[in-house]
Short mmCIF file of C-alpha atoms in Angstrom, two decimals:
data_model
loop_
_atom_site.label_atom_id
_atom_site.label_comp_id
_atom_site.label_asym_id
_atom_site.label_seq_id
_atom_site.Cartn_x
_atom_site.Cartn_y
_atom_site.Cartn_z
CA UNK D 180 29.24 131.08 6.60
CA UNK D 181 29.10 133.06 9.96
CA UNK D 182 31.65 135.43 11.38
CA UNK D 183 32.69 136.99 14.32
CA UNK D 184 34.26 140.29 15.02
CA UNK D 185 35.94 142.35 16.97
CA UNK D 186 36.68 145.87 17.62
CA UNK D 187 35.94 149.49 18.10
CA UNK D 188 33.00 151.10 16.01
CA UNK D 189 32.04 154.38 15.70
CA UNK D 190 28.30 153.85 15.60
CA UNK D 191 26.37 155.86 17.89
CA UNK D 192 23.44 156.01 16.04
CA UNK D 193 23.12 152.00 16.65
CA UNK D 194 25.11 151.34 19.88
CA UNK D 195 23.47 152.96 22.48
CA UNK D 196 26.01 153.99 25.59
CA UNK D 197 25.08 150.77 27.85
CA UNK D 198 26.66 148.27 28.91
CA UNK D 199 26.40 145.29 26.14
CA UNK D 200 23.45 146.24 23.88
CA UNK D 201 22.10 143.50 21.28
CA UNK D 202 21.09 144.97 18.15
CA UNK D 203 19.38 143.78 15.02
CA UNK D 204 19.52 144.99 11.51
CA UNK D 205 16.30 145.03 9.69
CA UNK D 206 16.46 142.64 6.35
CA UNK D 207 19.68 141.67 7.01
CA UNK D 208 21.56 138.72 8.91
CA UNK D 209 23.54 141.20 10.58
CA UNK D 210 23.88 141.31 14.61
CA UNK D 211 25.75 143.58 17.23
CA UNK D 212 26.57 143.17 20.52
CA UNK D 213 27.98 146.56 21.76
CA UNK D 214 29.43 148.12 25.07
CA UNK D 215 31.42 151.18 25.82
CA UNK D 216 33.94 149.94 28.82
CA UNK D 217 37.54 149.48 28.56
CA UNK D 218 38.34 145.57 27.60
CA UNK D 219 34.41 145.19 27.47
CA UNK D 220 34.71 142.69 25.01
CA UNK D 221 36.98 140.23 26.36
CA UNK D 222 34.06 138.61 28.49
CA UNK D 223 32.56 137.04 24.78
CA UNK D 224 29.12 135.95 24.92
CA UNK D 225 28.50 133.41 22.22
CA UNK D 226 25.98 134.86 19.47
CA UNK D 227 22.64 132.99 19.49
CA UNK D 228 21.57 131.36 16.27
CA UNK D 229 19.93 134.06 13.71
CA UNK D 230 16.71 133.34 13.24
CA UNK D 231 16.05 132.63 9.28
CA UNK D 232 13.86 135.72 7.86
CA UNK D 233 12.40 135.21 4.60
CA UNK D 234 12.73 138.34 2.74
CA UNK D 235 10.08 139.52 0.18
CA UNK D 236 11.74 138.21 -2.95
CA UNK D 237 12.59 134.84 -0.93
CA UNK D 238 8.49 134.35 -0.08
CA UNK D 239 7.66 134.56 -3.81
CA UNK D 240 10.22 132.39 -5.06
CA UNK D 241 8.93 130.09 -2.50
CA UNK D 242 5.39 130.34 -3.50
CA UNK D 243 6.30 129.75 -7.00
CA UNK D 244 8.09 126.76 -7.02
CA UNK D 245 5.08 125.27 -4.37
CA UNK D 246 2.50 125.97 -6.98
CA UNK D 247 4.39 124.96 -9.94
CA UNK D 248 5.11 121.46 -8.59
CA UNK D 249 1.14 121.11 -8.12
CA UNK D 250 0.13 122.32 -11.63
CA UNK D 251 3.04 119.83 -12.91
CA UNK D 252 1.55 117.03 -10.92
CA UNK D 253 -1.90 118.02 -11.66
CA UNK D 254 -1.36 118.03 -15.64
CA UNK D 255 0.48 114.63 -15.51
CA UNK D 256 -1.95 113.05 -13.48
CA UNK D 257 -4.87 114.74 -15.93
CA UNK D 258 -2.67 113.67 -18.97
CA UNK D 259 -2.69 109.95 -17.48
CA UNK D 260 -6.18 109.37 -17.10
CA UNK D 261 -7.08 110.94 -21.08
CA UNK D 262 -4.28 108.27 -22.29
CA UNK D 263 -5.92 105.43 -20.57
CA UNK D 264 -9.54 106.60 -21.45
CA UNK D 265 -8.44 106.99 -25.54
CA UNK D 266 -6.23 103.30 -25.37
CA UNK D 267 -9.52 101.39 -23.68
CA UNK D 268 -7.95 101.24 -20.12
CA UNK D 269 -4.58 99.53 -21.32
CA UNK D 270 -1.41 101.49 -20.43
CA UNK D 271 0.93 99.74 -22.89
CA UNK D 272 -1.64 99.25 -26.00
CA UNK D 273 1.54 98.84 -28.46
CA UNK D 274 3.17 96.44 -26.22
CA UNK D 275 -0.14 94.30 -25.89
CA UNK D 276 -0.25 94.24 -29.26
CA UNK D 277 2.85 93.54 -30.13
CA UNK D 278 2.62 90.44 -28.21
CA UNK D 279 -0.55 89.77 -29.80
CA UNK D 280 0.86 89.59 -33.16
CA UNK D 281 3.84 87.90 -32.04
CA UNK D 282 1.46 85.16 -30.80
CA UNK D 283 -1.15 84.50 -33.56
CA UNK D 284 2.62 84.49 -35.74
CA UNK D 285 3.49 81.64 -33.12
CA UNK D 286 0.36 79.85 -33.80
CA UNK D 287 1.16 80.01 -37.62
CA UNK D 288 4.38 79.00 -37.47
CA UNK D 289 3.32 76.11 -35.36
CA UNK D 290 1.10 74.88 -38.45
CA UNK D 291 3.67 74.93 -40.95
CA UNK D 292 6.11 72.74 -38.83
CA UNK D 293 6.23 68.91 -37.86
CA UNK D 294 6.92 69.73 -34.30
CA UNK D 295 3.76 69.01 -32.09
CA UNK D 296 4.69 70.37 -28.29
CA UNK D 297 3.42 67.63 -25.96
CA UNK D 298 2.53 70.22 -23.62
CA UNK D 299 -0.14 72.49 -24.59
CA UNK D 300 0.02 76.21 -23.56
CA UNK D 301 -2.98 79.00 -23.58
CA UNK D 302 -1.92 81.70 -24.50
CA UNK D 303 -2.15 84.76 -22.27
CA UNK D 304 -4.52 87.37 -23.80
CA UNK D 305 -6.28 90.48 -22.75
CA UNK D 306 -7.07 90.92 -19.23
CA UNK D 307 -10.59 90.34 -18.24
CA UNK D 308 -11.04 94.23 -16.89
CA UNK D 309 -10.55 95.03 -20.12
CA UNK D 310 -13.01 93.02 -21.36
CA UNK D 311 -15.60 94.33 -18.98
CA UNK D 312 -14.74 98.04 -20.13
CA UNK D 313 -15.19 97.44 -24.17
CA UNK D 314 -18.70 95.80 -23.55
CA UNK D 315 -17.67 93.38 -25.49
CA UNK D 316 -18.01 89.82 -23.52
CA UNK D 317 -20.41 87.38 -23.99
CA UNK D 318 -21.56 84.48 -22.19
CA UNK D 319 -21.04 81.95 -24.97
CA UNK D 320 -24.57 81.16 -25.19
CA UNK D 321 -25.96 83.85 -26.50
CA UNK D 322 -28.17 84.45 -23.29
CA UNK D 323 -26.34 88.34 -22.52
CA UNK D 324 -23.80 89.26 -19.81
CA UNK D 325 -22.38 86.05 -17.63
CA UNK D 326 -22.75 86.29 -13.49
CA UNK D 327 -18.59 85.93 -13.12
CA UNK D 328 -16.99 87.44 -16.57
CA UNK D 329 -14.31 85.19 -17.57
CA UNK D 330 -12.28 85.20 -21.74
CA UNK D 331 -14.72 83.73 -23.72
CA UNK D 332 -14.25 81.19 -26.40
CA UNK D 333 -13.93 83.73 -29.34
CA UNK D 334 -11.22 85.45 -27.53
CA UNK D 335 -9.36 82.32 -27.29
CA UNK D 336 -9.34 81.18 -31.14
CA UNK D 337 -6.96 82.47 -33.97
CA UNK D 338 -8.59 81.87 -37.23
CA UNK D 339 -6.27 80.62 -39.73
CA UNK D 340 -7.62 80.32 -43.22
CA UNK D 341 -11.18 79.96 -44.62
CA UNK D 342 -12.11 76.85 -45.68
CA UNK D 343 -15.54 76.76 -46.77
CA UNK D 344 -18.34 79.39 -47.76
CA UNK D 345 -22.08 78.85 -48.10
CA UNK D 346 -25.25 80.55 -48.41
CA UNK D 347 -25.77 80.65 -44.67
CA UNK D 348 -22.04 81.29 -43.17
CA UNK D 349 -18.34 80.40 -43.81
CA UNK D 350 -16.21 77.66 -41.86
CA UNK D 351 -12.60 78.83 -41.04
CA UNK D 352 -9.83 76.62 -39.94
CA UNK D 353 -8.68 78.05 -36.29
CA UNK D 354 -6.21 77.10 -33.35
CA UNK D 355 -7.83 77.05 -29.84
CA UNK D 356 -4.80 75.74 -27.23
CA UNK D 357 -2.61 75.00 -29.98
CA UNK D 358 -5.29 72.38 -31.54
CA UNK D 359 -6.70 72.53 -35.04
CA UNK D 360 -10.41 73.43 -34.83
CA UNK D 361 -13.25 74.26 -37.73
CA UNK D 362 -14.73 77.19 -36.61
CA UNK D 363 -18.56 77.69 -38.46
CA UNK D 364 -19.41 81.41 -38.53
CA UNK D 365 -23.20 82.01 -39.44
CA UNK D 366 -24.49 85.51 -40.81
CA UNK D 367 -26.81 86.74 -38.27
CA UNK D 368 -29.78 86.19 -40.17
CA UNK D 369 -29.43 82.59 -39.85
CA UNK D 370 -29.28 82.40 -36.07
CA UNK D 371 -32.27 80.08 -35.92
CA UNK D 372 -30.05 76.99 -37.73
CA UNK D 373 -26.98 78.21 -34.77
CA UNK D 374 -29.81 78.28 -32.11
CA UNK D 375 -30.30 74.51 -33.29
CA UNK D 376 -27.36 73.19 -33.86
CA UNK D 377 -26.32 74.20 -30.32
CA UNK D 378 -29.67 72.79 -28.78
CA UNK D 379 -29.40 69.33 -30.64
CA UNK D 380 -25.71 68.90 -29.51
CA UNK D 381 -26.58 69.76 -26.16
CA UNK D 382 -29.53 66.56 -26.39
CA UNK D 383 -26.58 64.28 -27.86
CA UNK D 384 -25.26 63.29 -24.24
CA UNK D 385 -24.50 59.62 -25.33
CA UNK D 386 -21.42 60.34 -27.74
CA UNK D 387 -20.39 58.73 -31.17
CA UNK D 388 -17.17 58.35 -33.25
CA UNK D 389 -19.60 58.94 -36.54
CA UNK D 390 -21.05 62.33 -35.13
CA UNK D 391 -18.77 65.41 -35.65
CA UNK D 392 -17.72 66.43 -31.96
CA UNK D 393 -18.50 69.64 -30.62
CA UNK D 394 -16.43 71.73 -28.70
CA UNK D 395 -18.50 75.14 -27.88
CA UNK D 396 -20.30 78.11 -29.56
CA UNK D 397 -19.74 81.61 -28.52
CA UNK D 398 -21.72 85.19 -30.05
CA UNK D 399 -18.79 88.01 -31.06
CA UNK D 400 -18.52 91.26 -32.91
CA UNK D 401 -16.07 91.82 -35.79
CA UNK D 402 -16.16 95.19 -37.39
CA UNK D 403 -19.35 95.85 -35.74
CA UNK D 404 -21.17 92.81 -37.15
CA UNK D 405 -22.29 90.42 -35.13
CA UNK D 406 -20.79 86.59 -35.54
CA UNK D 407 -22.39 83.66 -34.39
CA UNK D 408 -19.71 80.50 -33.70
CA UNK D 409 -19.92 77.24 -33.91
CA UNK D 410 -16.78 75.33 -32.84
CA UNK D 411 -16.13 71.59 -33.58
CA UNK D 412 -13.68 69.20 -34.45
CA UNK D 413 -11.46 69.67 -37.15
CA UNK D 414 -11.12 67.59 -40.06
CA UNK D 415 -8.41 68.02 -42.78
CA UNK D 416 -9.87 65.98 -45.56
CA UNK D 417 -12.57 68.09 -45.85
CA UNK D 418 -16.14 66.72 -46.99
CA UNK D 419 -16.94 63.64 -48.23
CA UNK D 420 -18.00 65.69 -51.66
CA UNK D 421 -14.63 67.28 -51.69
CA UNK D 422 -12.72 63.86 -50.99
CA UNK D 423 -15.03 61.80 -53.81
CA UNK D 424 -14.06 64.85 -56.30
CA UNK D 425 -10.15 64.48 -55.55
CA UNK D 426 -9.85 60.51 -55.02
CA UNK D 427 -11.45 57.29 -55.98
CA UNK D 428 -11.86 54.64 -53.25
CA UNK D 429 -10.99 51.09 -52.85
CA UNK D 430 -13.65 48.36 -52.43
CA UNK D 431 -12.20 47.97 -48.68
CA UNK D 432 -12.48 51.57 -47.99
CA UNK D 433 -15.89 51.75 -49.90
CA UNK D 434 -17.43 49.72 -47.31
CA UNK D 435 -15.87 51.57 -44.23
CA UNK D 436 -17.02 54.80 -45.43
CA UNK D 437 -20.75 53.57 -46.15
CA UNK D 438 -20.88 51.42 -42.55
CA UNK D 439 -19.58 54.84 -40.76
CA UNK D 440 -22.06 57.04 -42.54
CA UNK D 441 -25.02 54.83 -41.91
CA UNK D 442 -23.75 53.98 -38.13
CA UNK D 443 -24.23 57.52 -37.90
CA UNK D 444 -27.31 58.00 -39.28
CA UNK D 445 -28.53 54.68 -36.91
CA UNK D 446 -27.13 56.47 -34.00
CA UNK D 447 -29.24 60.00 -34.73
CA UNK D 448 -32.65 57.96 -35.67
CA UNK D 449 -32.48 55.91 -32.29
CA UNK D 450 -34.04 57.11 -28.96
CA UNK D 451 -31.78 56.31 -25.99
CA UNK D 452 -33.72 55.38 -22.84
CA UNK D 453 -31.89 56.05 -19.30
CA UNK D 454 -30.90 58.37 -17.11
CA UNK D 455 -28.83 59.99 -19.70
CA UNK D 456 -30.22 59.18 -22.69
CA UNK D 457 -30.57 60.86 -25.61
CA UNK D 458 -33.65 61.78 -28.09
CA UNK D 459 -34.54 60.31 -31.24
CA UNK D 460 -32.92 62.89 -34.42
CA UNK D 461 -33.84 63.50 -38.11
CA UNK D 462 -31.09 65.57 -39.57
CA UNK D 463 -33.25 66.80 -42.84
CA UNK D 464 -30.16 67.60 -45.07
CA UNK D 465 -27.99 64.58 -45.46
CA UNK D 466 -25.66 65.02 -48.09
CA UNK D 467 -22.36 64.80 -49.43
CA UNK D 468 -21.25 68.14 -48.30
CA UNK D 469 -22.96 67.90 -44.35
CA UNK D 470 -20.72 64.65 -44.26
CA UNK D 471 -17.16 64.82 -43.01
CA UNK D 472 -14.02 62.66 -44.16
CA UNK D 473 -11.77 61.33 -41.51
CA UNK D 474 -8.28 60.77 -41.59
CA UNK D 475 -8.82 56.76 -40.87
CA UNK D 476 -11.28 56.51 -44.18
CA UNK D 477 -14.41 56.82 -41.94
CA UNK D 478 -16.80 59.66 -42.10
CA UNK D 479 -19.16 61.66 -39.48
CA UNK D 480 -21.84 63.53 -39.99
CA UNK D 481 -22.49 67.28 -39.40
CA UNK D 482 -25.00 70.29 -39.75
CA UNK D 483 -27.75 69.81 -37.63
CA UNK D 484 -29.33 73.00 -38.47
CA UNK D 485 -32.07 71.68 -39.55
CA UNK D 486 -32.93 68.78 -37.39
CA UNK D 487 -35.68 67.89 -35.56
CA UNK D 488 -36.00 65.79 -32.78
CA UNK D 489 -38.51 62.96 -31.09
CA UNK D 490 -38.85 62.04 -27.50
CA UNK D 491 -41.07 59.85 -25.57
CA UNK D 492 -44.23 60.68 -28.45
CA UNK D 493 -42.95 64.32 -28.14
CA UNK D 494 -41.71 66.31 -31.86
CA UNK D 495 -39.35 69.09 -31.30
CA UNK D 496 -39.83 70.86 -34.78
CA UNK D 497 -37.85 74.39 -34.44
CA UNK D 498 -38.97 77.19 -36.65
CA UNK D 499 -36.82 78.20 -39.53
CA UNK D 500 -36.76 80.17 -42.65
CA UNK D 501 -33.98 77.81 -44.18
CA UNK D 502 -34.93 74.44 -46.44
CA UNK D 503 -32.63 71.34 -47.11
CA UNK D 504 -30.67 71.03 -50.23
CA UNK D 505 -33.37 70.31 -53.21
CA UNK D 506 -31.25 67.78 -55.18
CA UNK D 507 -31.57 65.75 -52.17
CA UNK D 508 -34.92 66.02 -51.11
CA UNK D 509 -37.39 62.75 -51.13
CA UNK D 510 -40.60 62.72 -53.23
CA UNK D 511 -42.90 63.01 -50.63
CA UNK D 512 -40.98 66.27 -49.39
CA UNK D 513 -41.40 67.51 -52.97
CA UNK D 514 -45.15 66.73 -53.32
CA UNK D 515 -45.61 68.49 -49.78
CA UNK D 516 -47.53 65.31 -48.66
CA UNK D 517 -44.72 64.90 -45.66
CA UNK D 518 -46.69 63.49 -42.16
CA UNK D 519 -45.04 66.80 -40.63
CA UNK D 520 -46.75 65.54 -37.03
CA UNK D 521 -45.24 62.00 -37.62
CA UNK D 522 -41.49 61.68 -36.72
CA UNK D 523 -41.43 58.40 -38.95
CA UNK D 524 -41.82 60.69 -42.13
CA UNK D 525 -38.62 62.49 -41.17
CA UNK D 526 -36.83 59.55 -40.74
CA UNK D 527 -37.94 58.14 -44.16
CA UNK D 528 -36.71 61.55 -45.94
CA UNK D 529 -33.25 60.73 -44.32
CA UNK D 530 -33.04 57.38 -45.92
CA UNK D 531 -33.86 58.54 -49.46
CA UNK D 532 -31.26 61.32 -49.18
CA UNK D 533 -28.59 58.74 -47.78
CA UNK D 534 -29.28 56.27 -50.39
CA UNK D 535 -28.28 59.05 -53.19
CA UNK D 536 -24.67 59.43 -50.86
CA UNK D 537 -24.14 56.03 -51.07
CA UNK D 538 -25.02 56.02 -55.15
CA UNK D 539 -22.61 59.15 -54.90
CA UNK D 540 -19.68 56.81 -53.19
CA UNK D 541 -19.91 53.46 -54.94
CA UNK D 542 -19.92 55.34 -58.78
CA UNK D 543 -16.06 56.43 -57.28
CA UNK D 544 -14.95 52.73 -56.43
CA UNK D 545 -12.46 51.21 -58.26
CA UNK D 546 -12.24 47.53 -58.49
CA UNK D 547 -10.84 44.89 -60.65
CA UNK D 548 -13.74 44.15 -62.89
CA UNK D 549 -13.80 48.08 -63.63
CA UNK D 550 -12.67 51.50 -63.34
CA UNK D 551 -13.79 54.25 -61.02
CA UNK D 552 -16.00 56.30 -62.19
CA UNK D 553 -16.08 60.32 -62.74
CA UNK D 554 -17.49 61.75 -59.89
CA UNK D 555 -21.50 63.10 -59.85
CA UNK D 556 -23.77 64.96 -57.86
CA UNK D 557 -27.28 62.92 -57.92
CA UNK D 558 -29.43 63.74 -61.17
CA UNK D 559 -26.56 65.31 -62.39
CA UNK D 560 -27.06 66.10 -66.15
CA UNK D 561 -31.07 65.54 -65.50
CA UNK D 562 -31.41 68.79 -64.17
CA UNK D 563 -29.58 72.16 -64.07
CA UNK D 564 -26.91 72.59 -61.33
CA UNK D 565 -29.25 74.81 -59.00
CA UNK D 566 -32.88 72.76 -59.79
CA UNK D 567 -36.20 74.41 -58.73
CA UNK D 568 -38.80 72.72 -56.65
CA UNK D 569 -40.99 72.40 -59.50
CA UNK D 570 -37.90 70.64 -61.73
CA UNK D 571 -37.00 67.87 -58.94
CA UNK D 572 -40.82 66.93 -58.20
CA UNK D 573 -41.68 66.59 -61.99
CA UNK D 574 -38.26 64.57 -62.06
CA UNK D 575 -38.31 62.68 -59.08
CA UNK D 576 -42.60 62.49 -58.39
CA UNK D 577 -44.35 62.43 -62.04
CA UNK D 578 -41.04 60.80 -64.12
CA UNK D 579 -40.16 58.64 -60.99
CA UNK D 580 -36.39 58.48 -62.30
CA UNK D 581 -33.68 57.88 -60.38
CA UNK D 582 -29.76 58.08 -61.05
CA UNK D 583 -28.57 55.45 -62.89
CA UNK D 584 -26.53 52.69 -61.75
CA UNK D 585 -23.76 51.64 -63.89
CA UNK D 586 -24.15 48.29 -65.58
CA UNK D 587 -20.94 47.00 -63.89
CA UNK D 588 -21.63 48.22 -60.24
CA UNK D 589 -25.25 46.26 -60.79
CA UNK D 590 -23.47 42.90 -61.90
CA UNK D 591 -19.91 42.98 -59.67
CA UNK D 592 -21.96 44.62 -56.47
CA UNK D 593 -25.76 43.26 -56.45
CA UNK D 594 -26.49 43.18 -53.34
CA UNK D 595 -25.38 47.05 -52.84
CA UNK D 596 -27.21 47.98 -55.65
CA UNK D 597 -30.43 46.68 -54.46
CA UNK D 598 -29.81 48.18 -51.08
CA UNK D 599 -29.62 51.70 -52.64
CA UNK D 600 -32.87 50.88 -54.40
CA UNK D 601 -34.79 50.00 -51.75
CA UNK D 602 -33.69 52.81 -49.82
CA UNK D 603 -34.29 55.30 -52.84
CA UNK D 604 -38.37 53.97 -52.93
CA UNK D 605 -41.02 56.66 -54.05
CA UNK D 606 -42.86 54.85 -51.10
CA UNK D 607 -41.22 55.90 -47.26
CA UNK D 608 -43.12 52.74 -45.91
CA UNK D 609 -40.66 50.68 -48.08
CA UNK D 610 -37.38 52.14 -47.67
CA UNK D 611 -35.18 49.84 -45.46
CA UNK D 612 -34.40 51.70 -42.03
CA UNK D 613 -30.69 52.50 -41.02
CA UNK D 614 -30.25 49.92 -38.67
CA UNK D 615 -31.48 47.11 -41.42
CA UNK D 616 -28.98 48.64 -44.11
CA UNK D 617 -25.91 48.61 -41.34
CA UNK D 618 -26.36 45.07 -40.94
CA UNK D 619 -26.84 44.56 -44.40
CA UNK D 620 -23.68 46.39 -45.24
CA UNK D 621 -21.81 44.63 -42.65
CA UNK D 622 -22.62 41.35 -43.86
CA UNK D 623 -21.95 42.12 -47.65
CA UNK D 624 -18.53 43.30 -46.43
CA UNK D 625 -17.45 40.15 -44.71
CA UNK D 626 -18.64 38.11 -47.50
CA UNK D 627 -17.03 39.87 -49.85
CA UNK D 628 -13.44 39.83 -48.24
CA UNK D 629 -14.06 36.06 -47.30
CA UNK D 630 -14.33 35.23 -51.14
CA UNK D 631 -10.89 37.34 -51.80
CA UNK D 632 -9.24 35.32 -49.14
#
């Protein structure tokens, strides 16, 4: 507020006897205009605007406010940087974690419901910038960092439950883009098998319904442990081994299962020539646990960790410490007489293992003439549950023993029994090739149902 006052003042020390004198009092907002004639203050001259002068206390107050504001802003900025560094570059980690937990809950609820949305949505996940920061990005092939960082396969899959476990790893059921998948997780010591399976799948450009469909692979880390992932189609009925343990087959289903398995082996053993062909492949570990049961009661072959390939006289045998299943090994393998440089030798060993799988299937088939027999693995009751090489060599090679085919089966299914016997022959050269077995089974199946009709 500015107050103006006119009058006579006895301030001789301030006002000198002049005609209108202006004085400013130090450290105050008082300004005086003095005159000493009659009615001299009648001619009013407007007071000029007083300059703002900061006193000593006001100056320090201003400096304090500016300094405090600057320091506060600096502290807040440093705190923000520390908080972001501690939480891995994520501004709201709890919110993101809550969202991920909610996403996992949604996926699990999806599995337990009958509702299958037609539109399949990929749930948003961590930012790729965060992936770069934490250093967990992989190329998906085990070869290191990709040129363009993307969200890898392992980060897009939600593991639901473990459905299998063995010496070489685990198999999990998971969700990928709301589709059920099987995730085979290899232990790091079995990296050779993981690499071999990827290599085999990459060569099979020519697809076949009796070979397990391959989706992708990845290398990831869980609790500081390296995991090697192989992602394939998921089949809820599990392996043929599991299915035969719990179920019996009809004659029609038996032929469907057998023909599909033999078709898969035939596809593997056949080299396809052309612009986009495939090499011939020998599996080397055919058994009921490596064959998966599909919902249409056909089968597909899995696990190519020991496979060898052959393409135009070039044999590719991968170095691998892993060996096949001793119970299913051919006599020449047990005697260490396999011709390792001859691809036909590997194919003949596959056919011997195939004959044992056919024997497992036919025992679990019920007919109007006889009931299904209890499930047995090959040579059950003849050797221990985990036989040694020497045990199997003495039984299969020295004693020339084979699993017993029940008399009821030999009587009513003589042609099928002969196929099994010819295929597990001790002489590899006399075993029936896969294509011949396939044709014979199809003809027997047609004859059987024409007779029934």
